[in-house]
Short mmCIF file of C-alpha atoms and ligand atoms in Angstrom, two decimals:
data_model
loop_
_atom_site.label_atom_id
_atom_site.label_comp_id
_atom_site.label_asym_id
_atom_site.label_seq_id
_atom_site.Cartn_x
_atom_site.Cartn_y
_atom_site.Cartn_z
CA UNK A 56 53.83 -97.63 67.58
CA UNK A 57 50.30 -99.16 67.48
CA UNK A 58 49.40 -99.89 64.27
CA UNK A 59 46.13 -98.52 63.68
CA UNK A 60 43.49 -99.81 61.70
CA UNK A 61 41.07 -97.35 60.33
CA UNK A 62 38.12 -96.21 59.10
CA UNK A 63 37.94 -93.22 56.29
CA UNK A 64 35.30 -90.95 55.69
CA UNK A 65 35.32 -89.76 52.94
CA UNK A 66 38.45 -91.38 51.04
CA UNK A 67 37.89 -89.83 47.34
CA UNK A 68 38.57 -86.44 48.23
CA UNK A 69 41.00 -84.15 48.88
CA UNK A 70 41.83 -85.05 52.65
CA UNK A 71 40.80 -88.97 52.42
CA UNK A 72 43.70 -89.04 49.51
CA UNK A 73 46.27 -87.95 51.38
CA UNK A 74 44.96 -90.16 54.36
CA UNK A 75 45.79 -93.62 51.93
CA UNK A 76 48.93 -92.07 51.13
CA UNK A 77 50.05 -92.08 54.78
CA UNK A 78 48.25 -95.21 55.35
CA UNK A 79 50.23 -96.74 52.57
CA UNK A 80 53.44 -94.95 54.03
CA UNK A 81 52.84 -95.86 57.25
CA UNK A 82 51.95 -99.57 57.17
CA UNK A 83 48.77 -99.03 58.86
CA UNK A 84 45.33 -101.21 57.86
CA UNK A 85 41.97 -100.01 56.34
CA UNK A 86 38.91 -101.38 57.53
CA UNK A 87 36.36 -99.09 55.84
CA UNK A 88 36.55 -96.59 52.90
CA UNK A 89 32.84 -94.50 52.23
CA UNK A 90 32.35 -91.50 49.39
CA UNK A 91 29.58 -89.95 47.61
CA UNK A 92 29.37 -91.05 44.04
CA UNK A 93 32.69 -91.31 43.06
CA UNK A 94 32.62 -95.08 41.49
CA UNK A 95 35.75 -95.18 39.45
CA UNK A 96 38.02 -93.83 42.03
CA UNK A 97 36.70 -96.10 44.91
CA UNK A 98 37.08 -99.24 43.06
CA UNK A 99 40.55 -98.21 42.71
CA UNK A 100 41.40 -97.64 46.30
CA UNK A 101 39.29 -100.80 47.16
CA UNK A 102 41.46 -102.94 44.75
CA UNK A 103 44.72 -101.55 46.80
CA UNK A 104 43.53 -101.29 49.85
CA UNK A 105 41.04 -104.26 50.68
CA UNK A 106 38.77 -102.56 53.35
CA UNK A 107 36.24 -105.14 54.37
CA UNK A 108 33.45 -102.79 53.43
CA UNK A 109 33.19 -100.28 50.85
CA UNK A 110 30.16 -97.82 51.33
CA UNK A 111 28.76 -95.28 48.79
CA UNK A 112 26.40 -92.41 50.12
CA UNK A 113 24.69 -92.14 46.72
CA UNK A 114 22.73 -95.23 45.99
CA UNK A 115 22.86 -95.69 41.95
CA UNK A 116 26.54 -95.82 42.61
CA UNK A 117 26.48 -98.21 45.42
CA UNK A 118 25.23 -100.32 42.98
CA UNK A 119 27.26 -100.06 40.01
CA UNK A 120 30.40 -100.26 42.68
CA UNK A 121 28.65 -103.57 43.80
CA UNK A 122 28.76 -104.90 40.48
CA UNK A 123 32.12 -103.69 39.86
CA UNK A 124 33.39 -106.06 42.47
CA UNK A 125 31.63 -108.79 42.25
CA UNK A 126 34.98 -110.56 42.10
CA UNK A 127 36.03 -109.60 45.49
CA UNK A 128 34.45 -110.48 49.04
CA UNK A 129 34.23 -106.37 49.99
CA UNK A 130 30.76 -105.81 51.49
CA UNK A 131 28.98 -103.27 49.85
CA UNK A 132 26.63 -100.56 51.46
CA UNK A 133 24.97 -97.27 50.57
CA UNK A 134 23.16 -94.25 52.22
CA UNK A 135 23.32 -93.01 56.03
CA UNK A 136 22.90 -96.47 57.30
CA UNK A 137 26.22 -97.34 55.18
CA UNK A 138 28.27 -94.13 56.76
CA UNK A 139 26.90 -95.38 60.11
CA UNK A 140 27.94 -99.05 59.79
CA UNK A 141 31.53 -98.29 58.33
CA UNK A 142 31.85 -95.33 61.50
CA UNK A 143 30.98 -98.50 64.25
CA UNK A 144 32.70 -101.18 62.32
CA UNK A 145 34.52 -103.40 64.93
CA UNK A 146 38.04 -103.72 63.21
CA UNK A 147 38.78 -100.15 63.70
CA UNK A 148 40.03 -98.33 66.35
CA UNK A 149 40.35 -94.70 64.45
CA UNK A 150 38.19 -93.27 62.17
CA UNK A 151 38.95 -90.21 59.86
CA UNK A 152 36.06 -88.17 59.24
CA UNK A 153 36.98 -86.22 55.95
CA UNK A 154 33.75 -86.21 54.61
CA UNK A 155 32.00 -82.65 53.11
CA UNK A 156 29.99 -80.72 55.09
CA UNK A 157 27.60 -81.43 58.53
CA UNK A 158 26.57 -84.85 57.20
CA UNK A 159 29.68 -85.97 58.79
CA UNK A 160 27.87 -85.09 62.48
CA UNK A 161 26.01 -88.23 62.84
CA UNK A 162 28.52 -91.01 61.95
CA UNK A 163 31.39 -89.08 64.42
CA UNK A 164 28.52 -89.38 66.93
CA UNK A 165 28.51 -92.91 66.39
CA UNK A 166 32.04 -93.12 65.96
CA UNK A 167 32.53 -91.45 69.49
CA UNK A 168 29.78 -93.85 71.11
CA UNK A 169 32.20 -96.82 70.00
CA UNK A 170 34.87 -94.94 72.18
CA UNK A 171 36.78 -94.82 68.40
CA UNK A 172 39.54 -92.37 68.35
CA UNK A 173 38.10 -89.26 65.92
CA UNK A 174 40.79 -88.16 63.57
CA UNK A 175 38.51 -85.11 62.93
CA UNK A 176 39.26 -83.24 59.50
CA UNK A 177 35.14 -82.50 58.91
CA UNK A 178 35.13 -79.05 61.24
CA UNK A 179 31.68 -78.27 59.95
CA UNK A 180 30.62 -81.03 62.06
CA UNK A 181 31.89 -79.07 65.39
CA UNK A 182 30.82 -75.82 64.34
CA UNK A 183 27.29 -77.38 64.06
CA UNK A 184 27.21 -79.75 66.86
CA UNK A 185 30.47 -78.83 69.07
CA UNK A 186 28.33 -79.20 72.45
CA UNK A 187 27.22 -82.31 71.71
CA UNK A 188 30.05 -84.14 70.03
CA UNK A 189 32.41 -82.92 72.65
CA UNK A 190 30.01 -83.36 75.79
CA UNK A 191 29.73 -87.39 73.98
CA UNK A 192 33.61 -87.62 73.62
CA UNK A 193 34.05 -86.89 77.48
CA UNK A 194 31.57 -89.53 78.08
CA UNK A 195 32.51 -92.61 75.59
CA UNK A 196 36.27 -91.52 76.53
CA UNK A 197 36.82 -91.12 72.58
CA UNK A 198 39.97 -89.09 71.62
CA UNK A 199 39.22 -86.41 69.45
CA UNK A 200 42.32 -85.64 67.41
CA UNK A 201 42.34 -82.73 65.17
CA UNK A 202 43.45 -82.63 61.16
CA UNK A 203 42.99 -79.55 60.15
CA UNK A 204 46.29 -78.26 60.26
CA UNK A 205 45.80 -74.87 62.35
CA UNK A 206 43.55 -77.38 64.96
CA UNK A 207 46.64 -79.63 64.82
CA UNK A 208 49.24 -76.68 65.16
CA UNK A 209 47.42 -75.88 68.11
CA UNK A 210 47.27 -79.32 69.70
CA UNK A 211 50.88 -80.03 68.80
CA UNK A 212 51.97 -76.44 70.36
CA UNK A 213 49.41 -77.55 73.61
CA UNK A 214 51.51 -80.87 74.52
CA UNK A 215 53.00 -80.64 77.59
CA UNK A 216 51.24 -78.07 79.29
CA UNK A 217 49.78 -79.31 82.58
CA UNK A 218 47.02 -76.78 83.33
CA UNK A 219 44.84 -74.87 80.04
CA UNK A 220 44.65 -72.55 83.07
CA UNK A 221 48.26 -71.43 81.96
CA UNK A 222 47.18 -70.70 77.97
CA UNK A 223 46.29 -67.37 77.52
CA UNK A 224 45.25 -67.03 73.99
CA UNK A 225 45.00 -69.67 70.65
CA UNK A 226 46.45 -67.63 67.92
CA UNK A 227 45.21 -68.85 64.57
CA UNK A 228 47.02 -68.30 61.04
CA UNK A 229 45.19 -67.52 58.09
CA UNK A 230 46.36 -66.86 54.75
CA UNK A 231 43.95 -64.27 53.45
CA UNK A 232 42.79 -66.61 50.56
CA UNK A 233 42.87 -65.32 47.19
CA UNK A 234 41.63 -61.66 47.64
CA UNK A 235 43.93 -60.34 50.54
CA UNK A 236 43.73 -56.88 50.25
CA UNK A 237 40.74 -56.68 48.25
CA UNK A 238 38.11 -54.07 48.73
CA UNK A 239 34.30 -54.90 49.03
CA UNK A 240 33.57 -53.52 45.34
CA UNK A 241 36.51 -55.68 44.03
CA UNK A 242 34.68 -58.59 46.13
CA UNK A 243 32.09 -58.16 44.01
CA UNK A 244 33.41 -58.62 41.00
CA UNK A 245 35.55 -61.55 41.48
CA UNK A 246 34.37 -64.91 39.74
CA UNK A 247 34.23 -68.50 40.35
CA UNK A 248 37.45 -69.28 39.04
CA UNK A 249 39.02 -67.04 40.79
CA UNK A 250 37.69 -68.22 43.56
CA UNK A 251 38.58 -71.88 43.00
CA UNK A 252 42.30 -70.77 43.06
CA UNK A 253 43.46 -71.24 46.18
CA UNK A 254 47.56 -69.43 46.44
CA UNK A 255 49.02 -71.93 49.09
CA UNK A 256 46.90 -75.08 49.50
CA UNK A 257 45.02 -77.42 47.04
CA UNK A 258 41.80 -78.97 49.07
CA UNK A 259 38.11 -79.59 47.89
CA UNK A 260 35.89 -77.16 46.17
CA UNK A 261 33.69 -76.02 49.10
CA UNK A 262 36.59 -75.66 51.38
CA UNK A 263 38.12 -74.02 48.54
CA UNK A 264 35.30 -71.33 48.47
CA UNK A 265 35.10 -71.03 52.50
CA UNK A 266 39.40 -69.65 52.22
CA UNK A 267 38.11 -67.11 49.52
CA UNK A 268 35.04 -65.92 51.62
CA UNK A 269 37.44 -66.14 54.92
CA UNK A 270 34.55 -68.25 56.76
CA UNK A 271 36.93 -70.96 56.54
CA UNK A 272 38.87 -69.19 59.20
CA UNK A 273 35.48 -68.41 61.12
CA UNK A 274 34.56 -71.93 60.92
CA UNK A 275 37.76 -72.66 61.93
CA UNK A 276 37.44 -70.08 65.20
CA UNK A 277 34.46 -72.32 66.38
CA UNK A 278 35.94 -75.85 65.87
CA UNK A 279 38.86 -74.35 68.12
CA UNK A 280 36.11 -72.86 70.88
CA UNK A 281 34.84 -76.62 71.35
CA UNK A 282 38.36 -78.91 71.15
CA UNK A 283 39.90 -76.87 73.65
CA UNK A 284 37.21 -75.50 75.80
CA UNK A 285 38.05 -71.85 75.15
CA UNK A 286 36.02 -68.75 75.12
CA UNK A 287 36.08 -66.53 71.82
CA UNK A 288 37.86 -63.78 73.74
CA UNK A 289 40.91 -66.01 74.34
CA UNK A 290 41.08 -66.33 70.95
CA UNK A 291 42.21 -64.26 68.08
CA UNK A 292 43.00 -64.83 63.92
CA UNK A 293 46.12 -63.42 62.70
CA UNK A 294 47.06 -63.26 59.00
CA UNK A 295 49.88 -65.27 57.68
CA UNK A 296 50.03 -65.31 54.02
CA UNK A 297 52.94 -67.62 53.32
CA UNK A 298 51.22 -70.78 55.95
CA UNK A 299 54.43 -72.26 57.04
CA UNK A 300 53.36 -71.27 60.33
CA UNK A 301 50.18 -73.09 61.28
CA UNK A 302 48.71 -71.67 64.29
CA UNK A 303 50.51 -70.65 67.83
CA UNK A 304 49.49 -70.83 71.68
CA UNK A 305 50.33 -67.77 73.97
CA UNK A 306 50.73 -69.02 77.51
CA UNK A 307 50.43 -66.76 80.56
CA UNK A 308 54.34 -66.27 80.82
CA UNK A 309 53.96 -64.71 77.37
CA UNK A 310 55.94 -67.42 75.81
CA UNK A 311 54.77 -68.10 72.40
CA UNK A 312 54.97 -71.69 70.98
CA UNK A 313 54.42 -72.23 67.26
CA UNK A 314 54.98 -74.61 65.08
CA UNK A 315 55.96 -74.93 61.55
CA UNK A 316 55.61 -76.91 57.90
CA UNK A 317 55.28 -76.65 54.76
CA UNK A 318 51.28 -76.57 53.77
CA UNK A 319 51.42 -79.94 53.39
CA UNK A 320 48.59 -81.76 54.75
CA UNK A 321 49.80 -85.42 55.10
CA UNK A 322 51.23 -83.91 58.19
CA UNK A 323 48.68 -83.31 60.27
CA UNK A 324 46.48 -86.11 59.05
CA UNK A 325 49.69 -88.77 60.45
CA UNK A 326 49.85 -86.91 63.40
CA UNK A 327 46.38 -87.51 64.04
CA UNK A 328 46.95 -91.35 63.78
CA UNK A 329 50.52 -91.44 65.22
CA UNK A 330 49.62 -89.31 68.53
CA UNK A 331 51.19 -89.26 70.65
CA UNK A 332 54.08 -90.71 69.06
CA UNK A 333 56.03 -89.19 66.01
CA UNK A 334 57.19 -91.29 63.42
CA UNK A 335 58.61 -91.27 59.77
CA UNK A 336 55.78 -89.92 57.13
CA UNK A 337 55.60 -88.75 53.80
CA UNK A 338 54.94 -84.85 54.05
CA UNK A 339 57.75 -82.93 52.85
CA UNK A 340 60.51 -81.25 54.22
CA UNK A 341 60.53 -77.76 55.53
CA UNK A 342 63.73 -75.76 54.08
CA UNK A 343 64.40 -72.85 56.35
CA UNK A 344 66.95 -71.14 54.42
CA UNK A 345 64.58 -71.12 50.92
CA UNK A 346 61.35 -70.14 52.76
CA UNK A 347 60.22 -66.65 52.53
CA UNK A 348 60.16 -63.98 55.29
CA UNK A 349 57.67 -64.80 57.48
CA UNK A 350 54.66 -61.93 57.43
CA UNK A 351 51.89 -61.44 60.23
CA UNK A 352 48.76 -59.28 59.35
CA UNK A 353 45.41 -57.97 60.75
CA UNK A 354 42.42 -59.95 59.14
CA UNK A 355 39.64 -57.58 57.72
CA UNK A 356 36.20 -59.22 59.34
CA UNK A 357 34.41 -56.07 57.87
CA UNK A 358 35.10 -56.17 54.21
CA UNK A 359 35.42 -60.51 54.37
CA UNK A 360 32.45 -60.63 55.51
CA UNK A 361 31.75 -63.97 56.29
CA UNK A 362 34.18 -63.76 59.06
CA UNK A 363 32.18 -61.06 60.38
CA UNK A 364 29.12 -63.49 60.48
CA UNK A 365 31.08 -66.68 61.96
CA UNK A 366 32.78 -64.29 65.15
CA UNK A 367 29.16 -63.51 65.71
CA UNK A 368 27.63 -67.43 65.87
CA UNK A 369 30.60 -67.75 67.94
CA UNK A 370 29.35 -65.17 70.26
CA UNK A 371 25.90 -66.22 70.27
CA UNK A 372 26.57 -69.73 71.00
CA UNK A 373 23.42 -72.07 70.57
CA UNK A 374 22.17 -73.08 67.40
CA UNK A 375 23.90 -70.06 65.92
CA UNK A 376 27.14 -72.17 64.53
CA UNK A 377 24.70 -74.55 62.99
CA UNK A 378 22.47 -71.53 61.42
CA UNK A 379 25.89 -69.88 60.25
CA UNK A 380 27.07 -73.44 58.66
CA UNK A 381 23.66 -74.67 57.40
CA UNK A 382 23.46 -71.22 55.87
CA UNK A 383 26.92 -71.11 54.07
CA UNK A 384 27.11 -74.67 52.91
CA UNK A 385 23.80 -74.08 51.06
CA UNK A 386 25.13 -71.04 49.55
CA UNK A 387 28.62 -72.23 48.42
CA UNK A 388 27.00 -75.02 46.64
CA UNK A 389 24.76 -72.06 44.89
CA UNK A 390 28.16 -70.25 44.17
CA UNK A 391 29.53 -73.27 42.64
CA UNK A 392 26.81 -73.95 40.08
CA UNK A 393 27.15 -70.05 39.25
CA UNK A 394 23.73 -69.19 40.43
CA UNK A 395 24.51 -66.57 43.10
CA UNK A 396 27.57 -64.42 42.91
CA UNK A 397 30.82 -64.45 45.45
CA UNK A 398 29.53 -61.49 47.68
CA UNK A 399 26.08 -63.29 47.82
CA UNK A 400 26.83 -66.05 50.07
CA UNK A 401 27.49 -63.31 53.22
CA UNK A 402 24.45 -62.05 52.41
CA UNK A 403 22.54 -64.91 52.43
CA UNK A 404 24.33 -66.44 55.76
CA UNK A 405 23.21 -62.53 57.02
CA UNK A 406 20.13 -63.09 56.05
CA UNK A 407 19.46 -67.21 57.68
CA UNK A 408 21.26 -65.67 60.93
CA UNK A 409 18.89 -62.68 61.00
CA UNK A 410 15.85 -64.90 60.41
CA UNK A 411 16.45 -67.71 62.86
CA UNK A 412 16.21 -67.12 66.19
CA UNK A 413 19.21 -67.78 68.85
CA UNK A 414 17.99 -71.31 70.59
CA UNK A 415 20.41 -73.41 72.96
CA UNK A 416 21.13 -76.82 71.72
CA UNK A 417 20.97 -79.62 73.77
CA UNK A 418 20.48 -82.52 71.46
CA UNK A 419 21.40 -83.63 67.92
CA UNK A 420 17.23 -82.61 66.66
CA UNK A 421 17.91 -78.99 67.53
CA UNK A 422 21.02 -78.74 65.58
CA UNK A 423 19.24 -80.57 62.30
CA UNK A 424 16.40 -78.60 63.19
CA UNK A 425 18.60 -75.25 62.19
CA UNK A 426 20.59 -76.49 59.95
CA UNK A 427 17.66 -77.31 57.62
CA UNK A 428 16.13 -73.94 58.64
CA UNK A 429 19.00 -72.29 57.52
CA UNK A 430 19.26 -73.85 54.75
CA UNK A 431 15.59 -73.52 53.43
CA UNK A 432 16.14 -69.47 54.48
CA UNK A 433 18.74 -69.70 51.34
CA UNK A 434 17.13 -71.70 48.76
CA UNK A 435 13.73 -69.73 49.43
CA UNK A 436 15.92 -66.49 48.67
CA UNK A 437 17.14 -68.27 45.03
CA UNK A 438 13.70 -69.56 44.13
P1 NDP B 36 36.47 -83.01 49.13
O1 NDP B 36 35.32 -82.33 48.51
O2 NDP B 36 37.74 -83.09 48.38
O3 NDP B 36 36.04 -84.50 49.54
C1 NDP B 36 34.86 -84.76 50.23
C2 NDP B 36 34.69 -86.25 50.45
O4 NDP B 36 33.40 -86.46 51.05
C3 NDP B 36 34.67 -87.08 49.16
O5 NDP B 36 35.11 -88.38 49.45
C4 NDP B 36 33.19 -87.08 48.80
O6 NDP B 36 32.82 -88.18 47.97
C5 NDP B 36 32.56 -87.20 50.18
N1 NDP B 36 31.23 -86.61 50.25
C6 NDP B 36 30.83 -85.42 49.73
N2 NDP B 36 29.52 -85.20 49.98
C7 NDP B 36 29.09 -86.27 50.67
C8 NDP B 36 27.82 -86.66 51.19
N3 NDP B 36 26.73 -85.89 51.06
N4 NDP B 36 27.73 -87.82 51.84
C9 NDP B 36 28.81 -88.62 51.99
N5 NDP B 36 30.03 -88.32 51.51
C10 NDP B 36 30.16 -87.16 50.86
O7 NDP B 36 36.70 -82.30 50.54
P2 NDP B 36 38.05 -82.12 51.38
O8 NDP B 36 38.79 -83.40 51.45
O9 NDP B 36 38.76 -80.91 50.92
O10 NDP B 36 37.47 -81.77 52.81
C11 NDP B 36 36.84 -82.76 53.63
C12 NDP B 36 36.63 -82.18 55.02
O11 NDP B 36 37.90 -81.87 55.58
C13 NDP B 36 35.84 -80.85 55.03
O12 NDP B 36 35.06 -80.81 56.19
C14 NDP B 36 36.92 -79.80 55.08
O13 NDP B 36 36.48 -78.61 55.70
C15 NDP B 36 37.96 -80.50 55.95
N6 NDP B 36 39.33 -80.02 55.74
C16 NDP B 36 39.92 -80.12 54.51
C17 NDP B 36 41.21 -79.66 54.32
C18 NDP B 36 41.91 -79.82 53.00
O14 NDP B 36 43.10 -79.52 52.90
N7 NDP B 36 41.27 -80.33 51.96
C19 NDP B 36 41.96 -78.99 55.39
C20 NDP B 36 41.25 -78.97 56.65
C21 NDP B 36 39.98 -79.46 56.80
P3 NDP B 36 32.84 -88.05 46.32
O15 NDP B 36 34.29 -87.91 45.94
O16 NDP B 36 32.23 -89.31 45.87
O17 NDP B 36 32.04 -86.83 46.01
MG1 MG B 37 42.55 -75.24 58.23
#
């Protein structure tokens, strides 16, 4: 197998963690590593895995990790211009864009200009900008490989099939999140710990939130709209609370391909860099006999809902995904500091979508453009 040589977005958190421990697993070289703020951790993975550049979005801790390695030769950068360089940077031919949230749109832009293969964990970044990073990908002939594991489900159930003509419907899992079952006046009640616990998969805090609010699986509904060209009829969520299946593609035969895994994410993320090949990783094992019965259930887009909101951007189309995600990510973060309660971030989404008007996108401006309307629709509501 080509031994690929990559780029990582976002390598502190939850996703770029398990990407170094398939790196490590798999042989395979870094060229870049970029985070936020977190110093400590990236020295660490710097010392081990000897990127030639080391970038830090936040600029007092570019500096302090500067000074930190002032014993090694790692270039050191900081900002957007840093996430830029290290998504361009010559040595690799894959990047993995696992940063939080749409300020992962503009270096997978560049990224795809390079003609880099997209290992694409960061869905925000397609439910904001889908047209556009797709319509680039066609042109710069950059793969765009999926991570997130229902994305990859679907890909991996796709192979072989000669026509999309023959597909009739994605079917995506879900697994309810926390408060399957609940009722709206339970939503109301429930708190931020609650919120944080997450029954089958352990991910970052915002992504976290989205599974409890279900817009992680509207989110997710979009992402799959724009990878595989798909209208949101031939589409549909089903819920699967134990996630050992990860998402299934109905073709017109009615033939049903799924495929299965323990909700490990290493998985998908290998995948992603070992496509089209399969090789030898480090996710574990899926034991049939021990697994439990397998459950399928109708998801609740009335009472979740943030669902609700996210089928509707994905009916509207335009600058509607970008509103929906602009809206959300600006609430979650509210959520998180405990200054607006769980059933407030619908609302507020409700309320950006309601504001901002339906425009069609047709360059990267309009989709920043709504974002920070959406967002400013939010914090106004907080003030
Ligand atoms: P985490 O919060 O765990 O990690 C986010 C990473 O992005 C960290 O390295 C963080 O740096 C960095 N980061 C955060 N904010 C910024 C910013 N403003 N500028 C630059 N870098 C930033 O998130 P996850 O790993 O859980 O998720 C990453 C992406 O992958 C998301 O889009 C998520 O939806 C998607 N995803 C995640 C899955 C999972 O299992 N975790 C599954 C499927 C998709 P620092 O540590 O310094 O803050
Ligand atoms: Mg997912």
């Amino acid at each position: 197998m080509k031994k690929r040589t990559i780029s990582l977005m976002g390598s502190t958190g939850s996703i770029g963690r398990q990407s170094l421990d398939v790196i490590a697993a798999c042989g395979m070289r870094v060229a870049a590593l970029t985070a936020n703020s977190n110093v400590e951790l990236m020295e660490r993975q710097v010392r081990q895995f000897k990127p030639e550049l080391a970038v830090m979005m936040d600029e007092k801790a570019a500096a302090e990790l500067k000074t930190r390695l002032d014993d090694t030769d790692v270039r050191v950068a900081s900002g957007m211009d840093g996430l830029l360089e290290a998504a361009q940077i010559d040595s690799a031919d894959t990047v993995i864009t696992a940063v939080m949230g749409m300020v992962g749109l503009r270096p997978t832009l560049a990224a795809i200009r390079q003609g880099k293969r997209i290992a694409l964990a960061n869905k925000e970044t397609l439910v904001c900008g889908g047209q556009i990073v797709m319509a680039e990908a066609r042109k710069y002939n950059a793969e765009i490989v999926p991570v997130d594991s229902e994305h990859s489900a679907l890909f991996q159930c796709l192979q072989g099939n000669r026509d999309r003509g023959e597909v009739k419907r994605l079917i995506l899992t879900a697994s309810g999140g926390p408060f399957f079952g609940y009722t709206k006046e339970q939503l109301e009640q429930v708190t931020l710990a609650q919120a944080l616990k997450h029954p089958n998969w352990s991910m970052g805090a915002k992504i976290t939130i989205d599974s409890a609010t279900l817009m992680n699986k509207g989110l997710e509904f979009i992402e799959a709209m724009h990878l595989y060209a798909m209208p949101p009829e031939k589409i549909s969520i089903v819920v699967h609370r134990e996630s050992i299946i990860h998402s299934l593609v109905e073709y017109c035969d009615n033939a049903i391909l799924a495929q299965m895994g323990t909700a490990d994410m290493r998985l998908p993320i290998q995948y992603a860099l070992s496509y089209p090949q399969r090789i030898p990783g480090p996710a574990t094992e899926l034991d049939m006999l021990s697994c439990p019965n397998l459950t399928f259930a109708k998801p609740d887009p009335d009472t979740f809902a943030c669902l609700g909101l996210a089928l509707r951007a994905a009916k509207l189309g335009g600058n509607a995904g970008a509103v929906l995600n602009g809206a959300n990510e600006a609430a979650v973060g509210l959520f998180l500091q405990e200054r607006i309660r769980f059933a407030d971030i619908a609302r507020l989404v409700e309320r950006a979508m309601n504001e901002i008007p339906v425009q069609p996108v047709s360059k990267l401006e309009d989709v920043l453009e709504a974002d920070a309307q959406a967002r400013r629709v939010v914090l106004e509501h907080v003030k």
